[in-house]
Coordinates of C-alpha atoms in Angstrom, one line a residue:
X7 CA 103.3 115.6 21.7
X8 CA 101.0 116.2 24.1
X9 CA 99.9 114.1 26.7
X10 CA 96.8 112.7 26.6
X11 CA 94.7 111.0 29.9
X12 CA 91.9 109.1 31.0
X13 CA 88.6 110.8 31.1
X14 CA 87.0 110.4 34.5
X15 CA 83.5 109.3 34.7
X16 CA 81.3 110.7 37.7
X17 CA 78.1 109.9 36.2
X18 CA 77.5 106.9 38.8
X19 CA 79.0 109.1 41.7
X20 CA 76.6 110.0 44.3
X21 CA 76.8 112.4 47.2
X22 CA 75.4 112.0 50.8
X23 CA 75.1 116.3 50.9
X24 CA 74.4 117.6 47.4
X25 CA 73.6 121.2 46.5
X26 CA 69.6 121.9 47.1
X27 CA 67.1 121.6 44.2
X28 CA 66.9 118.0 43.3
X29 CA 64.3 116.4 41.0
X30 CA 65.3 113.3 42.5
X31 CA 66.1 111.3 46.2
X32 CA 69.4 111.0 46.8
X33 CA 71.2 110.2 49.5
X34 CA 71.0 113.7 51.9
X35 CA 67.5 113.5 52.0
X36 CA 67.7 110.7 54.8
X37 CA 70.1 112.6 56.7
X38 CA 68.0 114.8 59.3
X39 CA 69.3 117.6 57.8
X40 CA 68.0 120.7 55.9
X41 CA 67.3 118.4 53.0
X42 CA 64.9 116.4 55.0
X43 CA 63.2 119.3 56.2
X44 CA 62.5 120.0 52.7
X45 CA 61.0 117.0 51.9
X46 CA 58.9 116.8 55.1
X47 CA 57.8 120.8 54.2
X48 CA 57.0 120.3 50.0
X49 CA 55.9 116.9 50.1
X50 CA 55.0 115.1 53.0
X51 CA 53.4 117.8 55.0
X52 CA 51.0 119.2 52.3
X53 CA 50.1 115.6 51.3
X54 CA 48.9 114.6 54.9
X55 CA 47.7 117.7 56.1
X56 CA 47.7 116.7 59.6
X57 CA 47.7 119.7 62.2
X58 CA 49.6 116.9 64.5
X59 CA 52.9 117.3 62.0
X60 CA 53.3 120.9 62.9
X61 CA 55.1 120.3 65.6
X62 CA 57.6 117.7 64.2
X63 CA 58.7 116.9 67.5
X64 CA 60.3 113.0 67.8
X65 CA 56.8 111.5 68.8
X66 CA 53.2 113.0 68.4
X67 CA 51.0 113.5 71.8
X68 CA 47.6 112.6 71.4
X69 CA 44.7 112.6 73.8
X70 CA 42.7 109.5 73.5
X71 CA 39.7 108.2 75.9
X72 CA 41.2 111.0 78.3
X73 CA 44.7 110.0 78.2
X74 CA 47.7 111.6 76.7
X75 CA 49.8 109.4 74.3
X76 CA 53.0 109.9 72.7
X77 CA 53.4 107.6 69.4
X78 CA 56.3 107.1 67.3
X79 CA 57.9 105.5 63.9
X80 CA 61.4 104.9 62.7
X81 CA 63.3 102.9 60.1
X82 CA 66.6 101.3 60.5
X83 CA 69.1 100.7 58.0
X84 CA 72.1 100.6 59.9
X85 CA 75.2 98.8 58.2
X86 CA 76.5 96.6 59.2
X87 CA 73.8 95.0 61.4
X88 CA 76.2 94.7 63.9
X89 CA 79.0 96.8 65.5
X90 CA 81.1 97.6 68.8
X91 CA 78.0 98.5 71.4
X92 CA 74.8 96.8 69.6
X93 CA 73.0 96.0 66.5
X94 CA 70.6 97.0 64.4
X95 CA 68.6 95.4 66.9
X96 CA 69.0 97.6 69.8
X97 CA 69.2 100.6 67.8
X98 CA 65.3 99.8 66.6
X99 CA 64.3 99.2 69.7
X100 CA 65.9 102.2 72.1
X101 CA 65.8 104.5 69.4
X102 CA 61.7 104.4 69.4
X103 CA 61.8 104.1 73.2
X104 CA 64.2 107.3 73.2
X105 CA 61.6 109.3 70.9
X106 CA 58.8 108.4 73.1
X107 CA 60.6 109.2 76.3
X108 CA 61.7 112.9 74.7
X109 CA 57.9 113.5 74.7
X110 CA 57.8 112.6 78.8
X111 CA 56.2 109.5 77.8
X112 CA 56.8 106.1 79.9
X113 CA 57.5 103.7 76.4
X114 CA 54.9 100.6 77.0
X115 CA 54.5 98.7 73.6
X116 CA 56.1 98.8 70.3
X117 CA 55.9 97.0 67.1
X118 CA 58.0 95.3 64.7
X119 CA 58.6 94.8 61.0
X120 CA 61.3 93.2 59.1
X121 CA 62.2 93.8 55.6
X122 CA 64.3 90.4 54.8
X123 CA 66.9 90.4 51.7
X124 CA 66.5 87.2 49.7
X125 CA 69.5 85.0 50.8
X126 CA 69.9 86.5 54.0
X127 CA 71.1 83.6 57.0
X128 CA 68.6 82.8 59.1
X129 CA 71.3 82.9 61.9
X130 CA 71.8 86.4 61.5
X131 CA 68.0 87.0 61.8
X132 CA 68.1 85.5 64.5
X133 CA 71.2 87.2 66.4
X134 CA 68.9 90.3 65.4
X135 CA 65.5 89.0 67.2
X136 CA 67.3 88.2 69.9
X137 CA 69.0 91.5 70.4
X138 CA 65.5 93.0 70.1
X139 CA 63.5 91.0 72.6
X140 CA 66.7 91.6 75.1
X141 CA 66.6 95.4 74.8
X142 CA 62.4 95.1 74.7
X143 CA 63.4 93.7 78.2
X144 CA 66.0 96.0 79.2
X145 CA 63.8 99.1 78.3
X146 CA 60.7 97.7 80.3
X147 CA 58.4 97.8 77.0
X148 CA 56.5 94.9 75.1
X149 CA 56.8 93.9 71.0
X150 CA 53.4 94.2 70.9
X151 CA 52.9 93.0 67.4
X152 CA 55.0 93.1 64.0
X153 CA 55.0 92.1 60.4
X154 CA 57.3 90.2 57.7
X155 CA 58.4 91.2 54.1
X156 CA 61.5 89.8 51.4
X157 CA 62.8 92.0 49.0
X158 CA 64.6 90.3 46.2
X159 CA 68.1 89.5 46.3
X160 CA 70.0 92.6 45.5
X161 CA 67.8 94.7 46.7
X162 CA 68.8 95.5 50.5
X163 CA 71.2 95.3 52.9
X164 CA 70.1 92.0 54.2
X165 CA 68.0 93.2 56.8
X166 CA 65.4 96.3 57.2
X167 CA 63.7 97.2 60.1
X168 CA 60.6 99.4 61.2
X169 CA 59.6 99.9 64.6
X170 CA 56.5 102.0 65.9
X171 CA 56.2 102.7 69.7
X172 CA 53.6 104.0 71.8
X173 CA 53.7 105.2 75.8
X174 CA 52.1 106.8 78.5
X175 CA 52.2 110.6 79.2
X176 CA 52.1 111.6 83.3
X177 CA 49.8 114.4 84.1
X178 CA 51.1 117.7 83.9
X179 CA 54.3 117.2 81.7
X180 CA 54.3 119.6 78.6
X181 CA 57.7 119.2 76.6
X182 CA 57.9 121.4 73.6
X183 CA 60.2 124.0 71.6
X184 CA 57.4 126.5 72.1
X185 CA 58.3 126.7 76.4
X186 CA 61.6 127.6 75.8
X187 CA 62.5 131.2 76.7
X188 CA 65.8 132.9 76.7
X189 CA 67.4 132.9 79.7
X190 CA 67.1 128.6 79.6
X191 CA 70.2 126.9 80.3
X192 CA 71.3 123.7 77.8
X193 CA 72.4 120.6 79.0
X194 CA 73.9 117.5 77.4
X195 CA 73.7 114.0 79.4
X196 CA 77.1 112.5 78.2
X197 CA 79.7 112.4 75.9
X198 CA 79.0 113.0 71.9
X199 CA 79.4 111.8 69.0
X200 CA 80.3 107.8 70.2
X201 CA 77.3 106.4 68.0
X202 CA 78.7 107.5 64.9
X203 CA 82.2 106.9 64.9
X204 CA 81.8 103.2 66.2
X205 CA 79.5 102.4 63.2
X206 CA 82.1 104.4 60.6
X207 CA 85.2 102.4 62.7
X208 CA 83.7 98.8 61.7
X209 CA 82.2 100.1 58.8
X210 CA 85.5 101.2 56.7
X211 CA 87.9 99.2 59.0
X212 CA 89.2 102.0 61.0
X213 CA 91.5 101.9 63.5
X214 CA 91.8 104.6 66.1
X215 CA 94.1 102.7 69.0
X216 CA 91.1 102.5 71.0
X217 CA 87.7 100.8 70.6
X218 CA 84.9 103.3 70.4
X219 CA 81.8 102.0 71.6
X220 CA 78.2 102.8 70.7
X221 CA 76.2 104.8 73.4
X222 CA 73.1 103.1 72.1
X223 CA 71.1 102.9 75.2
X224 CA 67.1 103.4 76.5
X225 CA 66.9 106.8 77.8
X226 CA 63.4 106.5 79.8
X227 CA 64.4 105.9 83.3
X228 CA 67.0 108.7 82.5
X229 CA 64.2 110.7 81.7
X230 CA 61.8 110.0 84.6
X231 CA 64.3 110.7 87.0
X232 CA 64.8 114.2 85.5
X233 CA 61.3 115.0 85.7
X234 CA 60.8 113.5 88.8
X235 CA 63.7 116.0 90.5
X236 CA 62.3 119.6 89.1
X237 CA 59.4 120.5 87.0
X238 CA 61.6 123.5 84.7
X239 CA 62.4 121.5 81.9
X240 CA 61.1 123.2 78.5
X241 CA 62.1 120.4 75.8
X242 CA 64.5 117.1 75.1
X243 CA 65.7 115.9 72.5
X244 CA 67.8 113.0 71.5
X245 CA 70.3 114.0 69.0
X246 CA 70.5 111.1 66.6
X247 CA 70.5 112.1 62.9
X248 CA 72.4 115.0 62.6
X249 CA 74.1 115.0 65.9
X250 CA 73.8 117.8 68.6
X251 CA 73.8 120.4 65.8
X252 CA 70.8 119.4 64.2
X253 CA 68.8 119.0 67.5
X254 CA 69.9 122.8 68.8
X255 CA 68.8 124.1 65.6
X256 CA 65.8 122.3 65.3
X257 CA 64.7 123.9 69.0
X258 CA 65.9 127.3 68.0
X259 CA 63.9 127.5 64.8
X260 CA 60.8 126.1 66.6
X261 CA 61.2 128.2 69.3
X262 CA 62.0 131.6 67.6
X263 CA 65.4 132.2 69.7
X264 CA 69.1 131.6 69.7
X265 CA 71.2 129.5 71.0
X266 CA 75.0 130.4 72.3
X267 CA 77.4 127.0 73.1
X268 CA 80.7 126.7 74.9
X269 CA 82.6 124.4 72.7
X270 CA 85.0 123.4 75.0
X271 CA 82.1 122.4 77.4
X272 CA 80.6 120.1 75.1
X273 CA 81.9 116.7 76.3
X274 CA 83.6 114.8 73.4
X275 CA 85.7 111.6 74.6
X276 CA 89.4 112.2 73.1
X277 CA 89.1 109.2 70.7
X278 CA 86.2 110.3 69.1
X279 CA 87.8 114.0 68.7
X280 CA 91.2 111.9 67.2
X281 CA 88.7 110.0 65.1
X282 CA 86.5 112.8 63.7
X283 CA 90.1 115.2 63.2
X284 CA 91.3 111.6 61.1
X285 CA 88.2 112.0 59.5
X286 CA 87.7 115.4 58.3
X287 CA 84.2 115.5 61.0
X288 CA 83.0 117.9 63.3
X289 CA 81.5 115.8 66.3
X290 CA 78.7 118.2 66.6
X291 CA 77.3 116.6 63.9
X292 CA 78.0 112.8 64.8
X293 CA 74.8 110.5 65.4
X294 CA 74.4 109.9 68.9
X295 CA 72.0 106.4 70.7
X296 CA 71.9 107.0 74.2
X297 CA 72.4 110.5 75.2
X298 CA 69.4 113.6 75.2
X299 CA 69.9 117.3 75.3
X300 CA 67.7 119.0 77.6
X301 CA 66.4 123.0 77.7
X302 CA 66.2 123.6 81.4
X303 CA 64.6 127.1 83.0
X304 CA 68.0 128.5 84.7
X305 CA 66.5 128.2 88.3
X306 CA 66.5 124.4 88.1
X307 CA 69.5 123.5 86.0
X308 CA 71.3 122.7 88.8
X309 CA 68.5 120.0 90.2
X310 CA 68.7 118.8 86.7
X311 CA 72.1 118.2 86.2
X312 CA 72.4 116.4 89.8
X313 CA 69.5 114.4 88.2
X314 CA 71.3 113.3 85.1
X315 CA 74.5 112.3 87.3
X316 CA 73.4 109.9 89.5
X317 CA 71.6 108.1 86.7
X318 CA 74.2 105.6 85.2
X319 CA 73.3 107.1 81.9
X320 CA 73.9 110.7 82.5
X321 CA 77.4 110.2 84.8
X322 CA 78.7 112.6 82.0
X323 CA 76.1 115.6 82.1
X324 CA 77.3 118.3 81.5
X325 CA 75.8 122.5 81.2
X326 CA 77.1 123.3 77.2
X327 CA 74.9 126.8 76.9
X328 CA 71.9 128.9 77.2
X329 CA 69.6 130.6 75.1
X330 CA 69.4 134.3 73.9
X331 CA 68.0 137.0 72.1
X332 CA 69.8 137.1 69.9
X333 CA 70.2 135.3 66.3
X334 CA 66.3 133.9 66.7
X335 CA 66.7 130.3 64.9
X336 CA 70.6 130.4 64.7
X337 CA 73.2 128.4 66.9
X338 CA 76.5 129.4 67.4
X339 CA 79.6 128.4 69.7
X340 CA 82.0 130.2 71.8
X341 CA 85.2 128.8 70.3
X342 CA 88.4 127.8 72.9
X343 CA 90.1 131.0 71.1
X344 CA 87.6 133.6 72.1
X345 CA 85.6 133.6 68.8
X346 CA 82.5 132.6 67.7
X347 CA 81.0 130.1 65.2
X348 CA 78.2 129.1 63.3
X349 CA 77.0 125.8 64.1
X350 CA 74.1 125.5 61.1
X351 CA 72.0 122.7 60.6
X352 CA 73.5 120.1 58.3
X353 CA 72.8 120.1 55.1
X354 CA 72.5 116.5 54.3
X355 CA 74.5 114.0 56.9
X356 CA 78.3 113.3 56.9
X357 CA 77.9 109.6 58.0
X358 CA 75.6 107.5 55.4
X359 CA 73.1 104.6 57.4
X360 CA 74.2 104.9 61.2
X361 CA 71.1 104.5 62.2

């Protein structure tokens, strides 16, 4: 007689990267990769129809009353609300300060809003104000002014939070995909990938023999001293969502050229490659807090990179590769073996709610 088994059911499974051509949201389409670019291209852009969206850069530059501005917004939905490094806190407030400071911007003012879950301790809302105001102070910017919402219990993770920042943009500083030019050097200002794997570690109860820590961190005095020492750099990013890989491909395709890595020169701290091998991840594509990728013009990489290494925050700066010719809008890497691979944007995001 034959034997007979259990029917598994996968209608209530969900996937973080599905396969393209959903009628629905699901989980990808919050992960920075091509999926969110999608959504921002078919819905979002031809809804607003603002020429300011076309350069989907990590803050806008306006001029207003004869200044420049850079103004940003971001959601946080991090869990759990606290991990090895921060809390959702810091990462609400240096991630808006880090998007303005990509722009050149010096951060001044951001706001706040929290979206409560019914039943929620007050305690922990507080542990999270707390951690906000202190990295508002760390960052040298002001919580300017905020807002206040519940959801029913059931329907979050306890707490939600929204910050929108605005800064200051010095004359003469023009950071954009469209400057870079082949021939540009790429740097990194630390280690990848830290972010990421911390989060996942507390997350699932991981243990790697070593505590990974969270880089989350405010980049702007990082940044003012790199522009301060040489006026060649093209464009920064901070590679959050999507990790390095989404931010190189995101300057290629914007800037019509290719970009050519050394993997071995990509600093990745030994517990976090352990982790992400454990794992089944490629670091690449590993949320990072507190480190930015800069394309430099080749004659001032070096005053760049001296730049980045006597700043506390860019001790581990390191050159990773240059731009080419070649493969407009691709990214590939120089493997330790003497090959070459495809580092494409991600589809969705490995890691779920890092950040």
């Amino acid at each position: 007689m034959p034997e007979t088994h259990d029917v598994l059911d996968v209608t209530g499974w969900t996937c973080p990267a599905p396969l393209r051509g959903q009628s629905r949201v699901v989980m990808g389409h919050g992960g920075g990769g091509t999926l969110t670019a999608e959504l921002i291209e078919h819905v979002f852009t031809p809804a607003f129809g603002s020429p300011l969206l076309a350069e989907q850069g990590d803050a806008a530059v306006l001029s207003l009353g004869g200044a420049r501005l850079a103004f940003t917004t971001d959601s946080f939905v991090v869990r759990p609300l606290f991990f090895p490094g921060g809390s959702i806190g810091d990462l609400a407030v240096n991630g808006t300060v880090n998007d303005l400071a990509m722009s050149g911007a010096r951060p001044a003012y951001l706001s706040c809003g929290f979206i409560l879950e019914e039943g929620v301790e007050i305690e922990t809302v507080a542990r999270v104000a707390d951690a906000i105001g202190a990295a508002a102070r760390a960052a040298g910017v002001e919580i300017a002014t905020g807002d206040t919402k519940v959801v029913e219990s059931g329907h979050g993770d306890g707490i939600y939070l929204n910050t929108s920042g605005i800064g200051l943009i010095p004359p003469g500083v023009d950071l954009r995909p469209g400057r870079v030019v082949p021939g540009d050097v790429v740097l990194v200002s630390g280690p990848v990938g830290e972010h990421g794997v911390a989060v996942m570690s507390v997350r699932e109860g991981l243990e790697f023999g070593v505590e990974i820590v969270s880089d989350c961190a405010p980049l702007g005095d990082l940044v003012a001293a790199v522009l301060a020492a040489t006026p060649g750099v093209r464009v920064l990013r901070d590679p959050t969502r999507g990790g390095l890989a989404a931010s190189l491909n995101e300057i290629a395709t914007a800037s019509g050229t290719g970009v050519v890595l050394t993997e071995r020169d990509v600093p990745v701290p030994p517990a976090v490659a352990n982790a992400c091998a454990i794992l089944g991840l490629d670091p690449f594509y590993v949320a990072n807090e507190g480190k930015l990728v800069a394309f430099v013009a080749r004659e001032h990489a070096d005053a760049v990179l001296a730049a980045m290494r006597a700043h506390p925050l860019g001790a581990g700066a390191a050159v990773i590769g240059e731009v080419v010719t070649q493969h407009p809008g691709m990214v590939v890497a120089r493997t330790g073996l003497g090959g070459t691979r495809v580092v494409d944007m991600p589809l969705g995001e490995q890691l779920p709610r890092i950040c």
